[in-house]
CSV table of N, CA and C in Angstrom, one decimal:
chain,number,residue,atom,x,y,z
W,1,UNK,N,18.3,-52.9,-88.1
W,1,UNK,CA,19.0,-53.2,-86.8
W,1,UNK,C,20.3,-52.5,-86.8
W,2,UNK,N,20.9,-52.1,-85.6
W,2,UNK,CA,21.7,-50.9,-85.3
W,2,UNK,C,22.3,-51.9,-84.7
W,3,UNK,N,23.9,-52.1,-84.4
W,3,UNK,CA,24.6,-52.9,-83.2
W,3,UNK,C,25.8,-51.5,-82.9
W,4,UNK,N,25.8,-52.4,-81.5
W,4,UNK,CA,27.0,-51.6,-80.8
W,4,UNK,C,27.7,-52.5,-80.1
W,5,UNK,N,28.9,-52.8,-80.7
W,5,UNK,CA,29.6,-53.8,-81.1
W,5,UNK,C,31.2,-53.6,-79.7
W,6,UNK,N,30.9,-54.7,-78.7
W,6,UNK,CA,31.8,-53.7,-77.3
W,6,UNK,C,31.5,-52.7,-76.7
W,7,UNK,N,30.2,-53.0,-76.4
W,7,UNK,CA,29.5,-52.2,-75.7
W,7,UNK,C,29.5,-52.1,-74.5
W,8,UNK,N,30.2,-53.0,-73.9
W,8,UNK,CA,30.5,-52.8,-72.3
W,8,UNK,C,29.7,-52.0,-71.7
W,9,UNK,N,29.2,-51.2,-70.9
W,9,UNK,CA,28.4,-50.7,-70.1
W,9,UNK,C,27.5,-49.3,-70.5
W,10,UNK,N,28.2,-49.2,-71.7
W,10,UNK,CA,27.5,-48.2,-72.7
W,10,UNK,C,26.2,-48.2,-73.7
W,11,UNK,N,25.4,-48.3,-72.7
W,11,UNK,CA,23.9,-48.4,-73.9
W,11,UNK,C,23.6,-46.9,-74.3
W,12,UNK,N,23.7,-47.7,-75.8
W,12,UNK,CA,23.2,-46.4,-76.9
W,12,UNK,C,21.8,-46.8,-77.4
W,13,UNK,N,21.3,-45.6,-77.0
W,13,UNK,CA,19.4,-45.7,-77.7
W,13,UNK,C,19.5,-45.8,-79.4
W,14,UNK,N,18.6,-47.0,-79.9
W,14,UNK,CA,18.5,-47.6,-81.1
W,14,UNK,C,19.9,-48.7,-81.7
W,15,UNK,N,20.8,-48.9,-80.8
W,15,UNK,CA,21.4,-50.0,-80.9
W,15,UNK,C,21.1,-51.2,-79.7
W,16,UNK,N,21.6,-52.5,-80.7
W,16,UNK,CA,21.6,-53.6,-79.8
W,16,UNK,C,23.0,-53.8,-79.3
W,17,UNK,N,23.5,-53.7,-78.1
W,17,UNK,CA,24.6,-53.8,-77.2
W,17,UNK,C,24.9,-55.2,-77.6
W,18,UNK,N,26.6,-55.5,-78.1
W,18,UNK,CA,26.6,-57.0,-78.0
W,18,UNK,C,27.9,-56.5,-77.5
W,19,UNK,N,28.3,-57.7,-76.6
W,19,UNK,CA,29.7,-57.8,-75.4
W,19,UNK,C,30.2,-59.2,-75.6
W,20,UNK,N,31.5,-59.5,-75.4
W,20,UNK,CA,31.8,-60.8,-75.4
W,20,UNK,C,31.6,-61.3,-73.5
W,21,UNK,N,31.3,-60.1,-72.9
W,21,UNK,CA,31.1,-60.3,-71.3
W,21,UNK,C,29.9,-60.2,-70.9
W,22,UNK,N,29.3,-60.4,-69.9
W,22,UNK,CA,27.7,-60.2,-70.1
W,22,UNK,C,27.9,-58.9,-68.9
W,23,UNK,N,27.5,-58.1,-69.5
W,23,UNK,CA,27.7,-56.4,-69.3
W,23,UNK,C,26.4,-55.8,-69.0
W,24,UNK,N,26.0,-54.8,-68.5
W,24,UNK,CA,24.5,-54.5,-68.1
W,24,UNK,C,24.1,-53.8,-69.5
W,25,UNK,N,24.9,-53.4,-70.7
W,25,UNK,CA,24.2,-52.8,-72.1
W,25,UNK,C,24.2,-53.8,-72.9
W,26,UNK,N,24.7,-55.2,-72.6
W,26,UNK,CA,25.1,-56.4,-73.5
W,26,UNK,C,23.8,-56.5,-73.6
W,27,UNK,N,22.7,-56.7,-75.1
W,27,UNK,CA,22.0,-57.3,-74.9
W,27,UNK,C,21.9,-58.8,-75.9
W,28,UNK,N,23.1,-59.0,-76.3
W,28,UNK,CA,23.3,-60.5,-77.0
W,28,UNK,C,25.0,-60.7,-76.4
W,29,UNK,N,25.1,-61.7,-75.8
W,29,UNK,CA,26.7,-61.9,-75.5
W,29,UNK,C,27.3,-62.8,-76.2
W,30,UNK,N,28.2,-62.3,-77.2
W,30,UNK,CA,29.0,-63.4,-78.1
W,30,UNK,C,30.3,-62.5,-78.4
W,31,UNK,N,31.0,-63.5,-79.1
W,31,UNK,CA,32.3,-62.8,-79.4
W,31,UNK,C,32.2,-62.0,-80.7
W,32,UNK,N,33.1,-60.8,-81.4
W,32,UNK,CA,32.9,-59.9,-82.2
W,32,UNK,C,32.8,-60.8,-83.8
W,33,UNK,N,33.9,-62.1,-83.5
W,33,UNK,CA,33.7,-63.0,-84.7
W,33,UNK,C,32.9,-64.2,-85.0
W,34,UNK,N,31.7,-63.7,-84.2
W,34,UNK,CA,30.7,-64.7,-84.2
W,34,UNK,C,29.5,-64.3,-83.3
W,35,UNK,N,29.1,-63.7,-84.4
W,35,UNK,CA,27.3,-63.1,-84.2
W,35,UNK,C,26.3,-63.7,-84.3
W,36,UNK,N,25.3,-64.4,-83.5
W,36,UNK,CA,24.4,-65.0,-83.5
W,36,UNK,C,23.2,-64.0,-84.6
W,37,UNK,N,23.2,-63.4,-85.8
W,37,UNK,CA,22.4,-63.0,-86.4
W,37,UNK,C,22.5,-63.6,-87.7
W,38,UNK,N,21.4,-63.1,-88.8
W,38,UNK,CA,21.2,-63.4,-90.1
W,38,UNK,C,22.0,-62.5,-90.9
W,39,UNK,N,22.7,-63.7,-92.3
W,39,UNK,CA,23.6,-62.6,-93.1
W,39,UNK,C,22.4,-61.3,-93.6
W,40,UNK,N,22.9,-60.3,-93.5
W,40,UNK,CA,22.5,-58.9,-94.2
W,40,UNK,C,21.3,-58.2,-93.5
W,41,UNK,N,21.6,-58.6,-92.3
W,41,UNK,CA,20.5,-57.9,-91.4
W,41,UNK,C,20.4,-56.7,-90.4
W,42,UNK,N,22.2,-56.3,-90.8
W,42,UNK,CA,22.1,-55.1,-90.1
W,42,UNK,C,22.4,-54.1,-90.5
W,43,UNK,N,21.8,-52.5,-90.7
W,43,UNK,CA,22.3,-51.3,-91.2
W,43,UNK,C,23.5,-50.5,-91.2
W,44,UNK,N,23.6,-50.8,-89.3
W,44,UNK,CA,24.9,-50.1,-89.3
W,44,UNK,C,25.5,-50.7,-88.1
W,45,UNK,N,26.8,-50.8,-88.1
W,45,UNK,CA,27.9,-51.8,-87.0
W,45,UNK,C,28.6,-50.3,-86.1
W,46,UNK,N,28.9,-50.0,-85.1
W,46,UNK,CA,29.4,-49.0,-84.7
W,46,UNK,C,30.1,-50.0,-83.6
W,47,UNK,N,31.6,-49.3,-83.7
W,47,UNK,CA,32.4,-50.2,-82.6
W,47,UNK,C,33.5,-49.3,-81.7
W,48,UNK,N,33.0,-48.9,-81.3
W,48,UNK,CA,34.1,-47.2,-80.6
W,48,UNK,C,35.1,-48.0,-79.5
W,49,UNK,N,36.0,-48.1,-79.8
W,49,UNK,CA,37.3,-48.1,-78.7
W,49,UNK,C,37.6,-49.8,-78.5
W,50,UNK,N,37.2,-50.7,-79.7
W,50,UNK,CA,37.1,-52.2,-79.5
W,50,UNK,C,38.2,-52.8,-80.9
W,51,UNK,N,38.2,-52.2,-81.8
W,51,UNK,CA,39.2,-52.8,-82.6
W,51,UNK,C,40.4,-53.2,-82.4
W,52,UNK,N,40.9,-51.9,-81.3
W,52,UNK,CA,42.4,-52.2,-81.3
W,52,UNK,C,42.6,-53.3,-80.0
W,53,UNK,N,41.7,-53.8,-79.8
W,53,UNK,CA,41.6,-55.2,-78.6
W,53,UNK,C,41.7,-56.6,-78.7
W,54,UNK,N,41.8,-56.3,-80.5
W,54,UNK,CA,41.9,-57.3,-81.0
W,54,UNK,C,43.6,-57.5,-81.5
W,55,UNK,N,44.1,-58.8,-81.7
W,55,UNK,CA,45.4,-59.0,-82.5
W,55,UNK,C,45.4,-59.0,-84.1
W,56,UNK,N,46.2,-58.4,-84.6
W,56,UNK,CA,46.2,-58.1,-86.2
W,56,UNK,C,45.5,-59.5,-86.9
W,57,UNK,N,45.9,-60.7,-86.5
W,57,UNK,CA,45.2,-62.0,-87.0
W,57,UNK,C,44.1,-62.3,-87.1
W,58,UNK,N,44.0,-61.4,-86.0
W,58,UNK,CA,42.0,-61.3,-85.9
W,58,UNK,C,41.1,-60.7,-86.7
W,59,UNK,N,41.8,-59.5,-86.9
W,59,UNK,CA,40.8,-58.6,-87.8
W,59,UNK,C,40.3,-59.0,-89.0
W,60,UNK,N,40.9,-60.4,-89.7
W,60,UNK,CA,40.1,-60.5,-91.1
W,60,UNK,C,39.0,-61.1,-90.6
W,61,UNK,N,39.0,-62.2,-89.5
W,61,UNK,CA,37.5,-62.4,-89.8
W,61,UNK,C,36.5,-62.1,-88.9
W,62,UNK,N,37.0,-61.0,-87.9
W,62,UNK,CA,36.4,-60.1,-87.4
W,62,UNK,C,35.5,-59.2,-88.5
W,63,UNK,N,36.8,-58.5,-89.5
W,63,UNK,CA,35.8,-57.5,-90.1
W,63,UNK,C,35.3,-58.7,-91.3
W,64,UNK,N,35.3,-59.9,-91.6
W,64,UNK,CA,34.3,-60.7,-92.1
W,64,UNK,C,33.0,-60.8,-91.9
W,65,UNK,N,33.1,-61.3,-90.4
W,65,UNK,CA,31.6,-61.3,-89.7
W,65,UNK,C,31.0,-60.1,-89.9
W,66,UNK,N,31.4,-58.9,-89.7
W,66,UNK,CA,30.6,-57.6,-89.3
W,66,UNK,C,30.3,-57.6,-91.1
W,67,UNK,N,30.9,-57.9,-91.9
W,67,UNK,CA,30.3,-57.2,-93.4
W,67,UNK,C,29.4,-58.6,-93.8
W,68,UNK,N,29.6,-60.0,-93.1
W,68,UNK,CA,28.4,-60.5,-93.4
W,68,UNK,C,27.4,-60.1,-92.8
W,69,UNK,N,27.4,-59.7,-91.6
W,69,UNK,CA,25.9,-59.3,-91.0
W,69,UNK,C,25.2,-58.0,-91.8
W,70,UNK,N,26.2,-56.8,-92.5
W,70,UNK,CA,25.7,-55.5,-93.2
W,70,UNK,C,25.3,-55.7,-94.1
W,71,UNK,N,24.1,-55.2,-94.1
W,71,UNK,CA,23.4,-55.2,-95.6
W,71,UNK,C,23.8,-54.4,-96.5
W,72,UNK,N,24.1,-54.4,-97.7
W,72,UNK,CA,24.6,-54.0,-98.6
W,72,UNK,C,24.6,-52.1,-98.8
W,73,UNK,N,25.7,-51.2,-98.5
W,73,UNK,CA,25.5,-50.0,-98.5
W,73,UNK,C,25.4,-49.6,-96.6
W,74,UNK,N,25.6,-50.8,-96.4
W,74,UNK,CA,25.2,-50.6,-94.5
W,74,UNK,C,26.6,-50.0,-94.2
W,75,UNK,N,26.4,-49.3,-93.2
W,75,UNK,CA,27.3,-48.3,-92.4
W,75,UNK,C,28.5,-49.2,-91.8
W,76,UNK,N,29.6,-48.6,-91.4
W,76,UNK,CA,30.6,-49.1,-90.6
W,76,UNK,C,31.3,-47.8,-89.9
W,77,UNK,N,31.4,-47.7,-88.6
W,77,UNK,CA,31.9,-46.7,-87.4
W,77,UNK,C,32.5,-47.5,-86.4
W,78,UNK,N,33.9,-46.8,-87.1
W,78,UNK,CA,35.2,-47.4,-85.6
W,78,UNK,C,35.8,-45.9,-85.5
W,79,UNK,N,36.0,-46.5,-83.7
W,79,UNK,CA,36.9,-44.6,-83.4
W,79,UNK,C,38.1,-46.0,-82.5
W,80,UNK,N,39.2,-45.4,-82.3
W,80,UNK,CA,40.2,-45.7,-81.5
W,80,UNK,C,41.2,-45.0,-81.6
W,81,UNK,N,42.3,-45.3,-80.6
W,81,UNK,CA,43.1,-44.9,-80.5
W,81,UNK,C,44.3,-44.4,-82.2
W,82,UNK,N,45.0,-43.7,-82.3
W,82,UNK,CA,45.7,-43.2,-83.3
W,82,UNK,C,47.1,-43.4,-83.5
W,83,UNK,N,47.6,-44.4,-83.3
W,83,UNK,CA,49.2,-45.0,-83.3
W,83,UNK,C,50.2,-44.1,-83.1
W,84,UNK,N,49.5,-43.4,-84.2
W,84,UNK,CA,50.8,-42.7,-84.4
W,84,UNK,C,51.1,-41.0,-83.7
W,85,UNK,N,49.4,-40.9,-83.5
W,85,UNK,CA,49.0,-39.4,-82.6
W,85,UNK,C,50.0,-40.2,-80.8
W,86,UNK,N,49.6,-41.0,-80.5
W,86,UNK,CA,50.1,-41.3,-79.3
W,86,UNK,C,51.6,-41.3,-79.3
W,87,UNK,N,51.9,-42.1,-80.3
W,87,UNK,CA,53.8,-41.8,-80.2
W,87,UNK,C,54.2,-40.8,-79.9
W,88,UNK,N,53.5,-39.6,-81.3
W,88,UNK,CA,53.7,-38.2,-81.5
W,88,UNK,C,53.7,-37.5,-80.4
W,89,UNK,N,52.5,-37.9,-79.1
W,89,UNK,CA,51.8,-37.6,-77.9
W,89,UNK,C,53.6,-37.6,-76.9
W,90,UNK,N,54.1,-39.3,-76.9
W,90,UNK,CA,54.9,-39.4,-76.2
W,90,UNK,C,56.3,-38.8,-76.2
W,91,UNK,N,56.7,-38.4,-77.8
W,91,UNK,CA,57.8,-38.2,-78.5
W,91,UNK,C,58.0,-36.1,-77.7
W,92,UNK,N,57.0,-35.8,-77.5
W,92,UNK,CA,56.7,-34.5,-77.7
W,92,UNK,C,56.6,-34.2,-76.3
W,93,UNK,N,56.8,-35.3,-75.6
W,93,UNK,CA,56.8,-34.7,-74.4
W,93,UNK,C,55.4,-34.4,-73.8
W,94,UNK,N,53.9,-34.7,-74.2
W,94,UNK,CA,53.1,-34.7,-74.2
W,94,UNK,C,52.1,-35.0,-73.2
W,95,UNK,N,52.9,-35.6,-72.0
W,95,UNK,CA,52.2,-36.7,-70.8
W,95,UNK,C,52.7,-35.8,-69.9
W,96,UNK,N,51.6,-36.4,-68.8
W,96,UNK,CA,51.6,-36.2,-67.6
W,96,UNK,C,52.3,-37.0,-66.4
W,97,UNK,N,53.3,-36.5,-65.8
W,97,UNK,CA,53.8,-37.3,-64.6
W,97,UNK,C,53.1,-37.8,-63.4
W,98,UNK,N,53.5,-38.7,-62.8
W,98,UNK,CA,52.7,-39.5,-62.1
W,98,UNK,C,52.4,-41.0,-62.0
W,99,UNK,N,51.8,-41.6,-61.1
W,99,UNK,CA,51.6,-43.0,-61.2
W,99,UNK,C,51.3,-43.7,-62.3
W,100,UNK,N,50.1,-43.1,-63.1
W,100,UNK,CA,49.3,-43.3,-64.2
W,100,UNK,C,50.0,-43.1,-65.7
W,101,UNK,N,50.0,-44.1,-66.1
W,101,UNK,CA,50.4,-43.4,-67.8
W,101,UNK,C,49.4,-42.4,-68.2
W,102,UNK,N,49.8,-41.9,-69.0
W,102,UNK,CA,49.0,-40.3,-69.6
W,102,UNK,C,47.9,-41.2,-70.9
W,103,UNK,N,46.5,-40.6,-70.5
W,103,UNK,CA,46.1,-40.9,-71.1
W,103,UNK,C,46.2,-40.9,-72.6
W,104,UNK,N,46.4,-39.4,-72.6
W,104,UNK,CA,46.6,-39.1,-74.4
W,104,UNK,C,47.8,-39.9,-75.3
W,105,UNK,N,48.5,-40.7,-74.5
W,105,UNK,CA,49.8,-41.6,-75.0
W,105,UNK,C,50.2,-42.9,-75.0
W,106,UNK,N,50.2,-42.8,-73.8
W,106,UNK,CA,50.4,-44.8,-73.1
W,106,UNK,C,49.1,-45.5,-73.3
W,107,UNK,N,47.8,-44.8,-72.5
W,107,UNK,CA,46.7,-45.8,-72.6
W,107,UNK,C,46.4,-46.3,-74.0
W,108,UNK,N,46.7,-45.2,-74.9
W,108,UNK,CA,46.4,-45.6,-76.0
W,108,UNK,C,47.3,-46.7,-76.9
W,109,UNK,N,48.3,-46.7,-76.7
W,109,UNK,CA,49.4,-48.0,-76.4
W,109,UNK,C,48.8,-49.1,-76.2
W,110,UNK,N,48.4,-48.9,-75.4
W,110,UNK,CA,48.2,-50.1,-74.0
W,110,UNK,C,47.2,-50.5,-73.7
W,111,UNK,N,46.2,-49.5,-73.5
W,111,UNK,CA,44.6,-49.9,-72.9
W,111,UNK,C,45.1,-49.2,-71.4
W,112,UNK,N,43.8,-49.3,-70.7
W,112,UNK,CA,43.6,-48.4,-69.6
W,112,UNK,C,44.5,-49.7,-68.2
W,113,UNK,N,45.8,-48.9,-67.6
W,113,UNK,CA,46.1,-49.9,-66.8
W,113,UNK,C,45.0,-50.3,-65.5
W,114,UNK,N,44.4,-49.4,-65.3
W,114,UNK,CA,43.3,-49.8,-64.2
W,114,UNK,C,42.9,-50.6,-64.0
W,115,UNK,N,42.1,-51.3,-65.5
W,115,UNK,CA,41.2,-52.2,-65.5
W,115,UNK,C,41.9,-53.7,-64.9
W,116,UNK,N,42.9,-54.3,-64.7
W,116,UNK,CA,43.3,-55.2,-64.4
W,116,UNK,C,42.8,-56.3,-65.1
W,117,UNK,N,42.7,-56.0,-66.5
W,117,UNK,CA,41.8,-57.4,-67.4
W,117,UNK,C,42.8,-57.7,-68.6
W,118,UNK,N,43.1,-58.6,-68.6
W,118,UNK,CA,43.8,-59.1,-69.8
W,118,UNK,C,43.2,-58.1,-71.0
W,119,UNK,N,41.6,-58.6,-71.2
W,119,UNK,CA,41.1,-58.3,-72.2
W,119,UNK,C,40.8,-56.9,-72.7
W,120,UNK,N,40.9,-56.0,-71.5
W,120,UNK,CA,41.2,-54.1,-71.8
W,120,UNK,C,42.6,-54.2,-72.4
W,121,UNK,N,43.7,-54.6,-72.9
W,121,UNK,CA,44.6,-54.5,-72.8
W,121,UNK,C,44.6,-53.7,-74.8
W,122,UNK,N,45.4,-53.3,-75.1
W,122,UNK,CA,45.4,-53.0,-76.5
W,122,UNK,C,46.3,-54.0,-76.9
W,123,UNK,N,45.6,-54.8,-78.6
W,123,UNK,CA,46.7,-55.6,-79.0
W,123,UNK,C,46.9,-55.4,-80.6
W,124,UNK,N,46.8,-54.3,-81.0
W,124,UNK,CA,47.2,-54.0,-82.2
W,124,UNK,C,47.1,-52.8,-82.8
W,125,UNK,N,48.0,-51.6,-82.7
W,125,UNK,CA,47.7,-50.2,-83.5
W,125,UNK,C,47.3,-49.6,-84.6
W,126,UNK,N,46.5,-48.7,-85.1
W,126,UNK,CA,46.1,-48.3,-86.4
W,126,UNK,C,46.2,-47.0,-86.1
W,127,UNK,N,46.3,-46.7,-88.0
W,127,UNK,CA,46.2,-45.1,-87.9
W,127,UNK,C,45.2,-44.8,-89.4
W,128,UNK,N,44.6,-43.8,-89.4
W,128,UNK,CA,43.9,-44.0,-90.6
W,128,UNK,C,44.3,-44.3,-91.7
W,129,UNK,N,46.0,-44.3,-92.3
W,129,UNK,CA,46.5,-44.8,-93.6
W,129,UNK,C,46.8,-45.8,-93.2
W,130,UNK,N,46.6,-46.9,-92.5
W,130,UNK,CA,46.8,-48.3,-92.1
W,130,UNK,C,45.2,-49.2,-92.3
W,131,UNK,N,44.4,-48.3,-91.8
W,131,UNK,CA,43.0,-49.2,-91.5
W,131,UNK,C,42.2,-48.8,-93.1
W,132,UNK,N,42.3,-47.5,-93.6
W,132,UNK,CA,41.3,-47.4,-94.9
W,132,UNK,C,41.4,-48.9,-95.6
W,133,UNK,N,43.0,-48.9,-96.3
W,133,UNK,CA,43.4,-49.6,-96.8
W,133,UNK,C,42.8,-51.3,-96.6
W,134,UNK,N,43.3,-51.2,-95.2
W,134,UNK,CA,42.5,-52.7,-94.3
W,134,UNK,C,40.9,-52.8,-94.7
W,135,UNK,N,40.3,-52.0,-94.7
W,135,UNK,CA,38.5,-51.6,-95.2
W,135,UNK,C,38.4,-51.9,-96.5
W,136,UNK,N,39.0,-51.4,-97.5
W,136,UNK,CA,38.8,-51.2,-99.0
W,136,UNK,C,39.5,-52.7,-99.4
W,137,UNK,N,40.5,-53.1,-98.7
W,137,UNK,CA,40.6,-55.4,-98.8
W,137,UNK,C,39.7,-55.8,-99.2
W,138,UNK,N,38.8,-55.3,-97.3
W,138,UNK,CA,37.7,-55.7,-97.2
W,138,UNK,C,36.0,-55.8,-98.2
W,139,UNK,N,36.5,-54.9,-99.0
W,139,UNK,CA,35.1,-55.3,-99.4
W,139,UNK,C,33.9,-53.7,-99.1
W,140,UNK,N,35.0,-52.8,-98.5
W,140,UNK,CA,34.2,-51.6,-97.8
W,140,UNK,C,34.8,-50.6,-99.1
W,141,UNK,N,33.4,-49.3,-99.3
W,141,UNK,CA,34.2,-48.3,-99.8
W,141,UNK,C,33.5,-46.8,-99.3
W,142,UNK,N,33.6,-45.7,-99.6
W,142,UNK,CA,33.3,-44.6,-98.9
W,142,UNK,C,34.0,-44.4,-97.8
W,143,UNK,N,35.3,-44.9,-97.5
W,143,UNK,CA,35.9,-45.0,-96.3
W,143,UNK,C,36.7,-43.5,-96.2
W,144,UNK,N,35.8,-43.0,-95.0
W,144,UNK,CA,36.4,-41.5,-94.6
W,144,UNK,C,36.9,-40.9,-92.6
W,145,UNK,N,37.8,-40.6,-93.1
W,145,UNK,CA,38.4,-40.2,-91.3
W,145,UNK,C,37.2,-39.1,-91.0
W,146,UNK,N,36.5,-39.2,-90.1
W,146,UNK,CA,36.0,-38.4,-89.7
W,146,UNK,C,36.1,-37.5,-88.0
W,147,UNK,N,35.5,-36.5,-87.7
W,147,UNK,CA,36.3,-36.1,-86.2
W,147,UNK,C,35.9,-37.0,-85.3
W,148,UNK,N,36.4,-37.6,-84.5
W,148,UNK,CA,35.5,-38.5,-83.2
W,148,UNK,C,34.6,-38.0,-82.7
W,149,UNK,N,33.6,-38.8,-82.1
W,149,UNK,CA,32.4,-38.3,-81.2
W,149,UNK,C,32.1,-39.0,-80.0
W,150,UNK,N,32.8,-40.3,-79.3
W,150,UNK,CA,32.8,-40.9,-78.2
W,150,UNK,C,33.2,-39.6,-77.1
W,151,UNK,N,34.2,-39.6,-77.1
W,151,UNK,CA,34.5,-38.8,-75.5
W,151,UNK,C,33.4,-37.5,-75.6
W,152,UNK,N,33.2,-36.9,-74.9
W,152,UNK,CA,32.7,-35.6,-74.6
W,152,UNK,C,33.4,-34.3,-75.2
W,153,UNK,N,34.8,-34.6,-74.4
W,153,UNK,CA,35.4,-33.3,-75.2
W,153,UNK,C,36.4,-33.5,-76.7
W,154,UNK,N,36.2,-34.7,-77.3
W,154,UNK,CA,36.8,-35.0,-78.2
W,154,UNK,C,38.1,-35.4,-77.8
W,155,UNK,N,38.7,-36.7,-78.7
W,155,UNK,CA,40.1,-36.8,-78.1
W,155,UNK,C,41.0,-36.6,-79.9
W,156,UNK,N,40.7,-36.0,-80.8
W,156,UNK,CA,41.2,-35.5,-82.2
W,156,UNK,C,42.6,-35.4,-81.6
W,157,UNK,N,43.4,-35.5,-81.1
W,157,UNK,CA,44.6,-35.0,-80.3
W,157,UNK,C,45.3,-36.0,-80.1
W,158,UNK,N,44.1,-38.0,-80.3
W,158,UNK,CA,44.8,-38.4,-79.8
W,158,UNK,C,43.8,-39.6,-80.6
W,159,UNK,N,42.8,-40.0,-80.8
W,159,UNK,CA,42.1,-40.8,-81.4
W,159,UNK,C,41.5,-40.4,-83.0
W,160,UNK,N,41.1,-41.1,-83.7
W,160,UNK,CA,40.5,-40.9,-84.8
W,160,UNK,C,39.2,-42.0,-85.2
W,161,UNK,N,38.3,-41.8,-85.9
W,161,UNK,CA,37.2,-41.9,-86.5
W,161,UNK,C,37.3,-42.1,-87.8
W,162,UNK,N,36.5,-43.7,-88.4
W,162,UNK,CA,36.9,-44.0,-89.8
W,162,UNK,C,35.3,-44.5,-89.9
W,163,UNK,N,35.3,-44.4,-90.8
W,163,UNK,CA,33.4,-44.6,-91.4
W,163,UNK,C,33.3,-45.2,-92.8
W,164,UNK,N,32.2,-46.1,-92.8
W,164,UNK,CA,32.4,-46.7,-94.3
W,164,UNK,C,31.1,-47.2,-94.5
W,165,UNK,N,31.4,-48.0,-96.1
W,165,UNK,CA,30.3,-48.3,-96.3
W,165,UNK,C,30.4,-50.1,-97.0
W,166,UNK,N,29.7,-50.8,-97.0
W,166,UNK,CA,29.4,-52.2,-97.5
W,166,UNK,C,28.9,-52.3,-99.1
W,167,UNK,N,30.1,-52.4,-99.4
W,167,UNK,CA,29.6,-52.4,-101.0
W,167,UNK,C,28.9,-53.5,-101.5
C-alpha cells in the first residue's frame, strides 16, 4: 500500500488519498497522527506540500505514526517549501508586486493567502540541513535531497525534495 498523505484534491494513481478534511481524493479521513491502519503495512508515505502545516511539536509523532505504519526499508517523500530559498527569494528582491505575496517567497512563509483556512496556513520552516537530521532522530536513513516533482515546472528555486528510507 502506497498513501498520499494531504492529499486534498489530488488523487494520485496507486495511492490511497488520506485528508484530515473529507476532500474528493480523501479516501480514508483522519488526521496525519493517527492512521486508522496496521503497524508495517505500508511501502511508501509520500506527503508533498503538508509537513510544513504542521507546528514543530508535532512533527515527532507525526513522523512516529508514518514510520509505524512503514514497513521496514519502506519509502518516505516530502517536498515543501525551502526556508531558507524563500528568505533568499525575499532578501534578493525576488517577488512580484501587487496584491498577492509572491509566490516563490511569502506563500512559502505562510501558505497560500487565498485559501482563507486557518489550516493552509504554514506553521513551521525546514530546509534540507534541518529536516535530514530531523529523519535520521527518527529512525530514517538513506535520507537524500532530491529535485522536486509536484509542480509542473519545478519550483528548485524555491522548494526542495527529501526522500528516505525506514530502517
Amino acid at each position: 500500500m502506497k498513501l498520499n498523505i494531504g492529499c486534498g484534491g489530488r488523487r494520485i494513481e496507486g495511492y490511497t488519498g488520506i485528508d484530515a478534511v473529507d476532500r474528493p481524493a480523501a479516501d480514508i479521513i483522519a488526521r496525519a497522527d493517527s492512521i486508522p491502519l496496521e503497524d508495517g503495512s505500508v511501502e511508501e508515505i509520500m506527503a508533498i506540500h503538508l509537513w510544513e502545516h504542521f507546528y514543530r511539536w508535532e512533527c515527532d509523532a507525526v513522523i512516529a505514526e508514518w514510520s509505524r505504519l512503514l514497513k521496514p526499508g519502506g519509502a518516505l517523500v516530502l517536498e515543501m517549501p525551502n526556508l531558507r530559498k524563500c528568505c533568499e527569494n525575499i532578501l534578493s528582491n525576488r517577488v512580484r508586486g501587487g496584491k498577492e505575496p509572491d509566490q516563490l517567497s511569502y506563500w512559502g512563509l505562510y501558505g497560500d493567502p487565498r485559501q482563507g483556512d486557518q489550516f493552509m496556513a504554514h506553521r513551521w520552516g525546514w530546509m534540507p540541513e534541518t529536516l535530514k537530521p530531523f529523519l535520521e532522530a527518527h529512525g530514517f536513513t538513506d535520507v537524500v535531497e532530491r529535485p522536486t516533482k509536484f509542480h509542473p515546472a519545478g519550483r528548485d528555486h524555491r522548494d526542495f525534495r527529501m526522500e528516505a528510507r525506514k530502517a
